[in-house]
């Protein structure tokens, strides 16, 4: 696993990586309190500066309107505030027995080999979990097929007739017309599943003419003939000029903007954690395998919940 992925995973866990060499990863002591003290003093000085500005502004107002004001008392109060804040730093250092404010945090060396073993174990656990989920989904689908001979699967039926299939959306259902004239209704589940649209790509002239959407021009969401076609459409859209030169974080911010009620930062983090690619990785830097993994991660976030299918 490369250095960038390791840094990204540790950073997402709230750990500050100082350096990585051939043997160790050097991280900042998570229990370090120096950084916290430094931050507190930064804010404290900011507050004092603001108070000083307010006092000076108040003095100016009193002078303009001729209001009586004891400048000597106000100056004493200001000196007292600065004095207390200045005395806090040496007082803390005396209590801790060292210059704790200016002291840097300790570095902790972590074995790179052991870290890679843990990450490999983590990936293996995720793979096993995905396998179990797939097996459970197959079992649920088998039960559905056994209880209704009317039901079928769109993806297998249309594998050789994708280009000539059509679809339209109606009252929360998606109706597919296959090349052989059969009609399939998908209902329930998520919008992404009903439309074979893992990325919840909107229905536009571009999605119909360049991404392979088979839906009616009046539909809100694009519909694809199979899940695989939908994933390929996500990859094709990421390769388009609107996304190709963006990073993962920038691409997700455009794909799922906060103005639509999304959380782009959280979305991008999930994609990054799922694929192992840092959020600043550019689409143009990815190979086809990386892009497919990003598409699968987008499918995960967008929500892929199967419903029911039936021949009509």
Tab-separated table of C-alpha atoms in Angstrom:
chain	number	residue	atom	x	y	z
A	1	UNK	CA	0.000	0.000	0.000
A	2	UNK	CA	1.518	3.343	-1.019
A	3	UNK	CA	2.408	6.218	1.293
A	4	UNK	CA	-0.456	8.442	0.112
A	5	UNK	CA	-3.129	5.864	0.982
A	6	UNK	CA	-1.604	5.260	4.439
A	7	UNK	CA	-1.480	9.002	5.146
A	8	UNK	CA	-5.086	9.396	4.010
A	9	UNK	CA	-6.402	6.539	6.162
A	10	UNK	CA	-4.575	7.754	9.266
A	11	UNK	CA	-5.608	11.368	8.654
A	12	UNK	CA	-9.267	10.331	8.358
A	13	UNK	CA	-8.839	8.640	11.752
A	14	UNK	CA	-7.667	11.920	13.307
A	15	UNK	CA	-3.972	10.953	13.473
A	16	UNK	CA	-1.322	13.446	12.332
A	17	UNK	CA	1.418	11.750	10.280
A	18	UNK	CA	4.777	13.527	10.625
A	19	UNK	CA	6.911	11.342	8.364
A	20	UNK	CA	7.091	7.899	6.737
A	21	UNK	CA	10.305	6.067	5.911
A	22	UNK	CA	11.068	2.528	4.783
A	23	UNK	CA	10.583	1.040	8.268
A	24	UNK	CA	8.370	3.304	10.373
A	25	UNK	CA	5.455	5.700	10.280
A	26	UNK	CA	6.109	8.614	12.651
A	27	UNK	CA	2.887	9.996	14.108
A	28	UNK	CA	2.189	12.813	16.539
A	29	UNK	CA	1.366	11.593	20.029
A	30	UNK	CA	-2.485	11.490	20.079
A	31	UNK	CA	-2.378	12.348	23.795
A	32	UNK	CA	-0.295	15.468	23.231
A	33	UNK	CA	-1.739	18.517	25.018
A	34	UNK	CA	0.770	21.089	23.748
A	35	UNK	CA	-1.172	21.691	20.568
A	36	UNK	CA	-4.336	22.187	22.579
A	37	UNK	CA	-2.644	24.771	24.814
A	38	UNK	CA	-1.295	26.588	21.774
A	39	UNK	CA	-4.762	26.748	20.257
A	40	UNK	CA	-6.269	28.036	23.515
A	41	UNK	CA	-3.741	30.881	23.684
A	42	UNK	CA	-4.337	31.796	20.058
A	43	UNK	CA	-8.054	32.204	20.765
A	44	UNK	CA	-7.413	33.968	24.076
A	45	UNK	CA	-5.210	36.590	22.417
A	46	UNK	CA	-7.808	37.037	19.701
A	47	UNK	CA	-10.455	37.724	22.350
A	48	UNK	CA	-8.176	40.227	24.095
A	49	UNK	CA	-7.489	42.040	20.826
A	50	UNK	CA	-11.218	42.252	20.144
A	51	UNK	CA	-11.875	43.569	23.672
A	52	UNK	CA	-9.143	46.148	23.203
A	53	UNK	CA	-10.680	47.289	19.940
A	54	UNK	CA	-14.102	47.591	21.589
A	55	UNK	CA	-12.659	49.655	24.474
A	56	UNK	CA	-10.816	51.990	22.113
A	57	UNK	CA	-13.953	52.374	19.997
A	58	UNK	CA	-15.956	53.109	23.147
A	59	UNK	CA	-13.472	55.767	24.263
A	60	UNK	CA	-13.720	57.406	20.857
A	61	UNK	CA	-17.523	57.499	21.035
A	62	UNK	CA	-17.482	59.022	24.528
A	63	UNK	CA	-15.077	61.734	23.377
A	64	UNK	CA	-17.215	62.570	20.354
A	65	UNK	CA	-20.407	62.924	22.389
A	66	UNK	CA	-18.724	64.467	25.410
A	67	UNK	CA	-19.709	61.683	27.783
A	68	UNK	CA	-17.703	61.530	30.989
A	69	UNK	CA	-15.303	58.621	30.938
A	70	UNK	CA	-12.547	57.650	33.354
A	71	UNK	CA	-9.759	56.807	30.939
A	72	UNK	CA	-7.330	56.009	33.769
A	73	UNK	CA	-9.615	53.286	35.200
A	74	UNK	CA	-10.207	51.791	31.760
A	75	UNK	CA	-6.470	51.726	31.056
A	76	UNK	CA	-5.872	49.931	34.352
A	77	UNK	CA	-8.475	47.317	33.468
A	78	UNK	CA	-6.883	46.744	30.086
A	79	UNK	CA	-3.419	46.383	31.605
A	80	UNK	CA	-4.866	43.924	34.145
A	81	UNK	CA	-6.384	41.778	31.374
A	82	UNK	CA	-3.113	41.670	29.406
A	83	UNK	CA	-1.147	41.026	32.567
A	84	UNK	CA	-3.287	38.057	33.634
A	85	UNK	CA	-3.096	36.499	30.204
A	86	UNK	CA	0.676	36.990	30.018
A	87	UNK	CA	1.113	35.477	33.476
A	88	UNK	CA	-0.900	32.384	32.571
A	89	UNK	CA	1.807	30.945	30.327
A	90	UNK	CA	4.658	30.927	32.895
A	91	UNK	CA	2.216	29.776	35.576
A	92	UNK	CA	1.284	26.690	33.519
A	93	UNK	CA	4.951	26.001	32.791
A	94	UNK	CA	5.764	26.153	36.520
A	95	UNK	CA	2.965	23.696	37.322
A	96	UNK	CA	4.134	21.203	34.696
A	97	UNK	CA	7.835	21.723	35.428
A	98	UNK	CA	8.837	22.546	31.847
A	99	UNK	CA	8.140	24.915	28.996
A	100	UNK	CA	5.038	22.976	28.003
A	101	UNK	CA	3.585	25.729	25.829
A	102	UNK	CA	6.541	25.892	23.452
A	103	UNK	CA	7.388	22.214	23.693
A	104	UNK	CA	6.601	20.209	20.571
A	105	UNK	CA	4.584	17.006	20.635
A	106	UNK	CA	6.430	13.693	20.849
A	107	UNK	CA	6.830	11.508	17.783
A	108	UNK	CA	5.729	7.890	18.058
A	109	UNK	CA	7.282	5.398	15.607
A	110	UNK	CA	4.879	2.758	14.328
A	111	UNK	CA	6.129	-0.246	12.374
A	112	UNK	CA	5.225	0.106	8.699
A	113	UNK	CA	5.132	-3.673	8.254
A	114	UNK	CA	2.708	-4.147	11.167
A	115	UNK	CA	0.524	-1.329	9.834
A	116	UNK	CA	0.357	-2.964	6.416
A	117	UNK	CA	-0.589	-6.271	8.071
A	118	UNK	CA	-3.431	-4.573	9.943
A	119	UNK	CA	-4.658	-2.886	6.758
A	120	UNK	CA	-4.513	-6.198	4.878
A	121	UNK	CA	-6.526	-7.823	7.677
A	122	UNK	CA	-9.035	-4.939	7.511
A	123	UNK	CA	-9.432	-5.343	3.739
A	124	UNK	CA	-9.870	-9.092	4.130
A	125	UNK	CA	-12.582	-8.505	6.749
A	126	UNK	CA	-14.390	-6.090	4.442
A	127	UNK	CA	-14.143	-8.548	1.559
A	128	UNK	CA	-15.634	-11.305	3.699
A	129	UNK	CA	-18.436	-8.983	4.810
A	130	UNK	CA	-19.204	-8.031	1.201
A	131	UNK	CA	-19.299	-11.730	0.260
A	132	UNK	CA	-21.788	-12.484	3.034
A	133	UNK	CA	-23.987	-9.570	1.983
A	134	UNK	CA	-23.911	-10.787	-1.622
A	135	UNK	CA	-24.866	-14.314	-0.547
A	136	UNK	CA	-27.749	-12.966	1.559
A	137	UNK	CA	-28.963	-10.858	-1.391
A	138	UNK	CA	-28.864	-13.901	-3.667
A	139	UNK	CA	-30.822	-15.945	-1.138
A	140	UNK	CA	-33.463	-13.199	-0.868
A	141	UNK	CA	-33.712	-13.035	-4.650
A	142	UNK	CA	-34.076	-16.832	-4.863
A	143	UNK	CA	-36.912	-16.718	-2.350
A	144	UNK	CA	-38.657	-14.021	-4.385
A	145	UNK	CA	-38.322	-16.079	-7.552
A	146	UNK	CA	-39.724	-19.180	-5.832
A	147	UNK	CA	-42.823	-17.343	-4.612
A	148	UNK	CA	-43.708	-15.755	-7.935
A	149	UNK	CA	-43.134	-17.311	-11.354
A	150	UNK	CA	-44.076	-13.963	-12.828
A	151	UNK	CA	-40.913	-12.270	-11.530
A	152	UNK	CA	-37.670	-12.008	-13.496
A	153	UNK	CA	-34.422	-10.025	-13.538
A	154	UNK	CA	-33.883	-7.140	-15.905
A	155	UNK	CA	-30.100	-7.369	-16.089
A	156	UNK	CA	-29.966	-10.988	-17.302
A	157	UNK	CA	-32.891	-10.652	-19.706
A	158	UNK	CA	-31.452	-7.586	-21.411
A	159	UNK	CA	-27.799	-8.603	-21.525
A	160	UNK	CA	-27.864	-8.988	-25.315
A	161	UNK	CA	-30.590	-6.430	-26.086
A	162	UNK	CA	-29.456	-3.352	-24.175
A	163	UNK	CA	-29.376	-1.010	-27.163
A	164	UNK	CA	-32.983	-1.726	-28.184
A	165	UNK	CA	-34.585	-1.644	-24.712
A	166	UNK	CA	-36.617	1.337	-23.536
A	167	UNK	CA	-38.005	2.452	-20.180
A	168	UNK	CA	-40.186	5.061	-18.534
A	169	UNK	CA	-40.932	6.042	-14.937
A	170	UNK	CA	-44.471	6.248	-13.582
A	171	UNK	CA	-45.666	6.881	-9.998
A	172	UNK	CA	-42.612	5.455	-8.272
A	173	UNK	CA	-42.287	2.516	-10.678
A	174	UNK	CA	-40.039	1.959	-13.681
A	175	UNK	CA	-41.413	0.047	-16.672
A	176	UNK	CA	-38.907	-1.600	-19.038
A	177	UNK	CA	-39.787	-2.740	-22.550
A	178	UNK	CA	-37.300	-5.321	-23.770
A	179	UNK	CA	-36.238	-5.928	-27.355
A	180	UNK	CA	-38.461	-9.016	-27.537
A	181	UNK	CA	-41.515	-6.980	-26.519
A	182	UNK	CA	-41.654	-8.189	-22.911
A	183	UNK	CA	-42.436	-5.602	-20.243
A	184	UNK	CA	-40.867	-5.635	-16.796
A	185	UNK	CA	-42.040	-3.527	-13.867
A	186	UNK	CA	-39.669	-2.556	-11.054
A	187	UNK	CA	-41.201	-1.178	-7.881
A	188	UNK	CA	-40.128	-0.610	-4.293
A	189	UNK	CA	-36.479	-0.451	-3.372
A	190	UNK	CA	-34.419	2.668	-4.029
A	191	UNK	CA	-34.633	5.015	-7.002
A	192	UNK	CA	-31.101	4.010	-7.994
A	193	UNK	CA	-32.064	0.316	-8.106
A	194	UNK	CA	-35.379	0.823	-9.945
A	195	UNK	CA	-33.583	2.722	-12.711
A	196	UNK	CA	-30.356	0.670	-12.812
A	197	UNK	CA	-28.730	4.042	-12.066
A	198	UNK	CA	-26.100	3.561	-9.294
A	199	UNK	CA	-24.996	7.202	-9.452
A	200	UNK	CA	-28.514	8.696	-9.540
A	201	UNK	CA	-27.556	10.482	-12.761
A	202	UNK	CA	-30.212	12.922	-13.908
A	203	UNK	CA	-32.041	12.426	-17.207
A	204	UNK	CA	-30.575	14.844	-19.767
A	205	UNK	CA	-29.870	14.846	-23.470
A	206	UNK	CA	-26.238	14.077	-22.570
A	207	UNK	CA	-27.159	11.013	-20.489
A	208	UNK	CA	-29.363	9.686	-23.296
A	209	UNK	CA	-26.996	10.451	-26.180
A	210	UNK	CA	-23.625	9.743	-24.568
A	211	UNK	CA	-24.145	7.596	-21.467
A	212	UNK	CA	-26.607	5.050	-22.829
A	213	UNK	CA	-29.738	6.031	-20.895
A	214	UNK	CA	-32.906	4.379	-22.278
A	215	UNK	CA	-35.502	6.485	-20.475
A	216	UNK	CA	-38.203	8.819	-21.697
A	217	UNK	CA	-37.109	12.473	-22.137
A	218	UNK	CA	-39.756	13.461	-19.579
A	219	UNK	CA	-38.318	11.346	-16.735
A	220	UNK	CA	-36.375	12.999	-13.911
A	221	UNK	CA	-33.706	10.303	-13.523
A	222	UNK	CA	-31.767	8.448	-16.171
A	223	UNK	CA	-32.619	4.757	-16.592
A	224	UNK	CA	-30.175	2.136	-17.832
A	225	UNK	CA	-30.810	-1.371	-19.122
A	226	UNK	CA	-28.638	-3.058	-16.471
A	227	UNK	CA	-26.686	-2.310	-13.320
A	228	UNK	CA	-23.430	-2.740	-15.236
A	229	UNK	CA	-24.563	-0.190	-17.827
A	230	UNK	CA	-25.332	2.196	-14.967
A	231	UNK	CA	-21.852	1.755	-13.444
A	232	UNK	CA	-20.265	2.266	-16.864
A	233	UNK	CA	-22.286	5.474	-17.187
A	234	UNK	CA	-20.842	6.740	-13.882
A	235	UNK	CA	-17.323	6.011	-15.163
A	236	UNK	CA	-18.062	7.708	-18.499
A	237	UNK	CA	-19.430	10.789	-16.731
A	238	UNK	CA	-16.335	10.991	-14.510
A	239	UNK	CA	-14.206	10.907	-17.672
A	240	UNK	CA	-16.158	13.796	-19.202
A	241	UNK	CA	-14.716	17.312	-19.321
A	242	UNK	CA	-16.816	18.442	-16.354
A	243	UNK	CA	-15.083	15.996	-13.981
A	244	UNK	CA	-11.850	14.760	-15.573
A	245	UNK	CA	-9.549	17.441	-14.119
A	246	UNK	CA	-11.187	17.532	-10.669
A	247	UNK	CA	-10.070	15.808	-7.468
A	248	UNK	CA	-12.348	13.326	-5.715
A	249	UNK	CA	-13.415	16.043	-3.251
A	250	UNK	CA	-14.125	18.547	-6.056
A	251	UNK	CA	-15.914	15.954	-8.210
A	252	UNK	CA	-18.194	14.864	-5.363
A	253	UNK	CA	-18.943	18.502	-4.536
A	254	UNK	CA	-20.223	18.865	-8.110
A	255	UNK	CA	-21.885	15.428	-8.201
A	256	UNK	CA	-23.763	15.855	-4.924
A	257	UNK	CA	-23.716	19.573	-3.961
A	258	UNK	CA	-24.815	20.769	-0.545
A	259	UNK	CA	-27.516	22.851	-2.264
A	260	UNK	CA	-29.321	19.557	-2.969
A	261	UNK	CA	-29.259	18.604	0.707
A	262	UNK	CA	-26.060	16.537	0.496
A	263	UNK	CA	-22.933	16.510	2.656
A	264	UNK	CA	-20.153	16.561	0.017
A	265	UNK	CA	-17.316	16.359	2.566
A	266	UNK	CA	-18.749	13.239	4.225
A	267	UNK	CA	-19.619	11.789	0.807
A	268	UNK	CA	-16.041	12.277	-0.458
A	269	UNK	CA	-14.608	10.769	2.744
A	270	UNK	CA	-16.690	7.612	2.282
A	271	UNK	CA	-15.559	7.326	-1.350
A	272	UNK	CA	-11.954	7.831	-0.248
A	273	UNK	CA	-12.160	5.272	2.565
A	274	UNK	CA	-13.926	2.738	0.333
A	275	UNK	CA	-11.452	3.011	-2.548
A	276	UNK	CA	-8.276	3.775	-0.592
A	277	UNK	CA	-7.705	6.838	-2.789
A	278	UNK	CA	-6.920	10.190	-1.080
A	279	UNK	CA	-9.621	12.834	-1.541
A	280	UNK	CA	-7.162	15.036	-3.453
A	281	UNK	CA	-6.566	12.351	-6.104
A	282	UNK	CA	-7.567	13.687	-9.515
A	283	UNK	CA	-9.871	11.741	-11.817
A	284	UNK	CA	-7.273	12.136	-14.578
A	285	UNK	CA	-4.759	10.223	-12.420
A	286	UNK	CA	-6.982	7.139	-12.087
A	287	UNK	CA	-6.894	4.016	-14.237
A	288	UNK	CA	-10.041	2.154	-15.295
A	289	UNK	CA	-9.957	-0.058	-12.196
A	290	UNK	CA	-9.780	2.984	-9.901
A	291	UNK	CA	-12.671	4.644	-11.747
A	292	UNK	CA	-14.812	1.514	-11.458
A	293	UNK	CA	-14.077	1.344	-7.723
A	294	UNK	CA	-15.093	5.011	-7.389
A	295	UNK	CA	-18.319	4.209	-9.258
A	296	UNK	CA	-19.035	1.328	-6.849
A	297	UNK	CA	-18.349	3.644	-3.884
A	298	UNK	CA	-20.769	6.215	-5.335
A	299	UNK	CA	-23.347	3.432	-5.698
A	300	UNK	CA	-22.886	2.643	-2.005
A	301	UNK	CA	-23.447	6.247	-0.900
A	302	UNK	CA	-26.339	6.927	-3.288
A	303	UNK	CA	-28.197	3.892	-1.929
A	304	UNK	CA	-28.792	0.622	-3.769
A	305	UNK	CA	-31.740	-1.195	-2.243
A	306	UNK	CA	-33.455	-3.886	-4.345
A	307	UNK	CA	-37.228	-3.982	-4.564
A	308	UNK	CA	-39.357	-6.366	-6.633
A	309	UNK	CA	-39.569	-7.130	-10.345
A	310	UNK	CA	-42.422	-8.673	-12.284
A	311	UNK	CA	-43.350	-9.399	-15.871
A	312	UNK	CA	-46.470	-7.557	-16.989
